[in-house]
Amino acid sequence: MRNQLEPLIFEISSPGREAFTLPELGVPEVQLPEGYTRQQLNLPEVSELDFVRHYTHLSQMNYSIDTVFYPLGSCTMKYNPKVNEKAAAIEGLSQVHPLQPESTVQGSLQLMYELQEALKEIAGFAAVSLQPAAGAHGEFAGVLIMRAYHESRGDSKRTKMLIPDSAHGTNPASTAMSGYTVVELPSDERGNVDLEALKQECDDTVVGLMLTNPNTLGLFEEHVLEVCETIHNCGGLIYGDGANLNALMGITRPGDLGIDVLHFNLHKTFSTPHGGGGPGSGPVGVTENLAPFLPGPIAAKDDDGYKLVLPEQSIGRMKAFYGNYGVFIRAYTYIRMMGPDGLRAASEMAVLNANYLKARVAPHFPVAVERTCMHEFVSHGDVPGTDIITLDVAKRLIDLGFHPPTIYFPLIVHDALMIEPTETESKETLDAFAVAMTRIAEEARTNPQVLHDAPHITPVRRLDEAQAARKPVLCYKG
Ligand SMILES: *Cc1c(COP(=O)(O)O)cnc(C)c1O
């Protein structure tokens, strides 16, 4: 492996070097028309070996789950089994055209149908649509479904959506996009929805409540039944943010807890690769009374085989064609490989791994709410008595060979370090991470400058992260 301390040198061009050989010309040579050719092209001139090394080094600068532990809280960066990729590459699935007649793509439709059925079973719903392209897109679909439901009953005075202050930012964003008003609910000291505050907001203007369970503190909502009942009693619906389903599979089902509509993140819970912008997939599951409003088309089955149908009062399409099909194949393969017992074992192990790591990390970085956690936990990243803050800790982890956890989220913990190990990591990896965290806590007291200056091994050090995201320089200018 390349010595990471050595900055990657971009300027390796030397006049006259070439990395290509063109085959013999198989057609007569002609002069291209005026204006179609350029004398000067400012391209680097490198040998084939320089070229190969350049791109190989670039690829080694990527962090990925295939190279390092990636405890990015809320993102469920579990291992993506390679058999999923093998399935997604099957020509009969990857080479079909979305406009082919249904009779010629029965296998593709069967896979969609069976994936819908599996998701219904796993989360306890009556119907599922695979249309939305990501979790946030599923939320938007879910809120539109809630609106269509209220409107279908002539119930037009409902305008406010209740959202706990621990929610992911996409929840209020999806609500605002749907034209509703967001009302924030505080959390109590055990990290649950504050029931008193909830009751005060409950009236006939409530559209519903968006609940994340386990919530973003990694805690199971202890009053989930009461929260759902309170909302239902005032005529509202419960939206479930299903991003944290990795803690629940085979143990309990959101539909059984009182959730009316929920999105799945196939790219989190069901092991499909993500990061760097997708593609993801955020199917929505609903109860019987919301099924007519689902976005479509969805896959259905009758005596003639499989077909695509649009539910009667559908909110319409959320996406071109049928959703992110490549993700369906991977998630379906994962579910079939794991089976019901395997999925339950995955959730149990995800919770066990998180609690083990919490026990090892908390003596140095105390948790925000001291309770048994689910599949992730939130620690305080600022080190008391020093000037070391969460950001320094996260950057130092890069030097020590780990992807940093999620930081400064959830917003209710001002110095949050949100750690999600997932079930696919070994005890050895968790121990190595705990050792790194212990070392950082020591360095905070003995050598704080090394933390302020971290990361030391990356080609660029501390970036203006907002500018880096908003104005990325993606193209070599020579
Ligand atoms: C990831 C996540 C989302 C959004 O899902 P995307 O697929 O990234 O759009 C919503 N809520 C929670 C709690 C999440 O972790």
Short mmCIF file of N, CA and C and ligand atoms in Angstrom, two decimals, residues 74-75 134-137 139 168 170-171 212 216 241 243-244 263 265 267-268 409, ligand 1:
data_model
loop_
_atom_site.label_atom_id
_atom_site.label_comp_id
_atom_site.label_asym_id
_atom_site.label_seq_id
_atom_site.Cartn_x
_atom_site.Cartn_y
_atom_site.Cartn_z
N SER A 74 -26.52 6.13 12.33
CA SER A 74 -27.74 6.37 11.56
C SER A 74 -27.65 5.86 10.12
N CYS A 75 -26.44 5.51 9.67
CA CYS A 75 -26.27 5.14 8.26
C CYS A 75 -26.17 3.63 8.02
N ALA A 134 -35.18 6.83 -2.09
CA ALA A 134 -34.34 6.95 -0.90
C ALA A 134 -35.25 7.13 0.30
N GLY A 135 -34.65 7.15 1.48
CA GLY A 135 -35.44 7.31 2.69
C GLY A 135 -36.23 8.61 2.67
N ALA A 136 -35.54 9.71 2.37
CA ALA A 136 -36.20 11.01 2.38
C ALA A 136 -37.34 11.05 1.36
N HIS A 137 -37.12 10.40 0.22
CA HIS A 137 -38.14 10.33 -0.83
C HIS A 137 -39.34 9.51 -0.33
N GLU A 139 -40.22 9.33 2.81
CA GLU A 139 -40.93 10.21 3.76
C GLU A 139 -41.89 11.12 3.02
N HIS A 168 -34.48 13.09 12.38
CA HIS A 168 -33.57 13.38 11.27
C HIS A 168 -34.11 14.62 10.54
N THR A 170 -34.49 15.26 7.59
CA THR A 170 -35.36 15.00 6.44
C THR A 170 -36.83 14.99 6.84
N ASN A 171 -37.15 14.68 8.11
CA ASN A 171 -38.57 14.62 8.52
C ASN A 171 -39.24 15.99 8.38
N THR A 212 -39.42 8.16 14.94
CA THR A 212 -38.28 7.31 14.61
C THR A 212 -38.07 6.37 15.79
N THR A 216 -33.09 8.58 17.26
CA THR A 216 -31.73 8.87 16.82
C THR A 216 -30.73 8.89 17.98
N ASP A 241 -40.35 6.57 10.69
CA ASP A 241 -39.08 6.68 9.98
C ASP A 241 -38.36 5.36 10.21
N ALA A 243 -35.57 4.13 9.18
CA ALA A 243 -34.13 4.06 8.95
C ALA A 243 -33.43 3.17 9.98
N ASN A 244 -34.03 3.00 11.14
CA ASN A 244 -33.38 2.23 12.20
C ASN A 244 -33.94 0.82 12.36
N HIS A 263 -41.19 4.21 5.95
CA HIS A 263 -40.26 3.94 4.85
C HIS A 263 -39.16 3.00 5.32
N ASN A 265 -35.19 1.78 4.47
CA ASN A 265 -34.00 2.18 3.72
C ASN A 265 -33.33 0.89 3.29
N HIS A 267 -30.97 0.50 1.43
CA HIS A 267 -29.53 0.69 1.40
C HIS A 267 -28.93 0.75 2.80
N LYS A 268 -29.71 0.75 3.84
CA LYS A 268 -29.15 0.64 5.19
C LYS A 268 -29.41 -0.77 5.70
N PHE A 409 -24.91 15.25 15.36
CA PHE A 409 -26.27 14.78 15.11
C PHE A 409 -26.50 13.60 16.05
C1 LIG B 1 -30.75 7.97 6.66
C2 LIG B 1 -31.92 8.48 7.39
C3 LIG B 1 -32.97 9.14 6.72
C4 LIG B 1 -32.94 9.49 5.25
O1 LIG B 1 -32.70 8.43 4.41
P1 LIG B 1 -31.95 8.65 3.00
O2 LIG B 1 -32.05 7.32 2.35
O3 LIG B 1 -30.57 9.10 3.31
O4 LIG B 1 -32.72 9.71 2.26
C5 LIG B 1 -34.06 9.52 7.46
N1 LIG B 1 -34.11 9.31 8.79
C6 LIG B 1 -33.12 8.70 9.47
C7 LIG B 1 -33.25 8.49 10.95
C8 LIG B 1 -31.98 8.28 8.80
O5 LIG B 1 -30.97 7.70 9.46
#
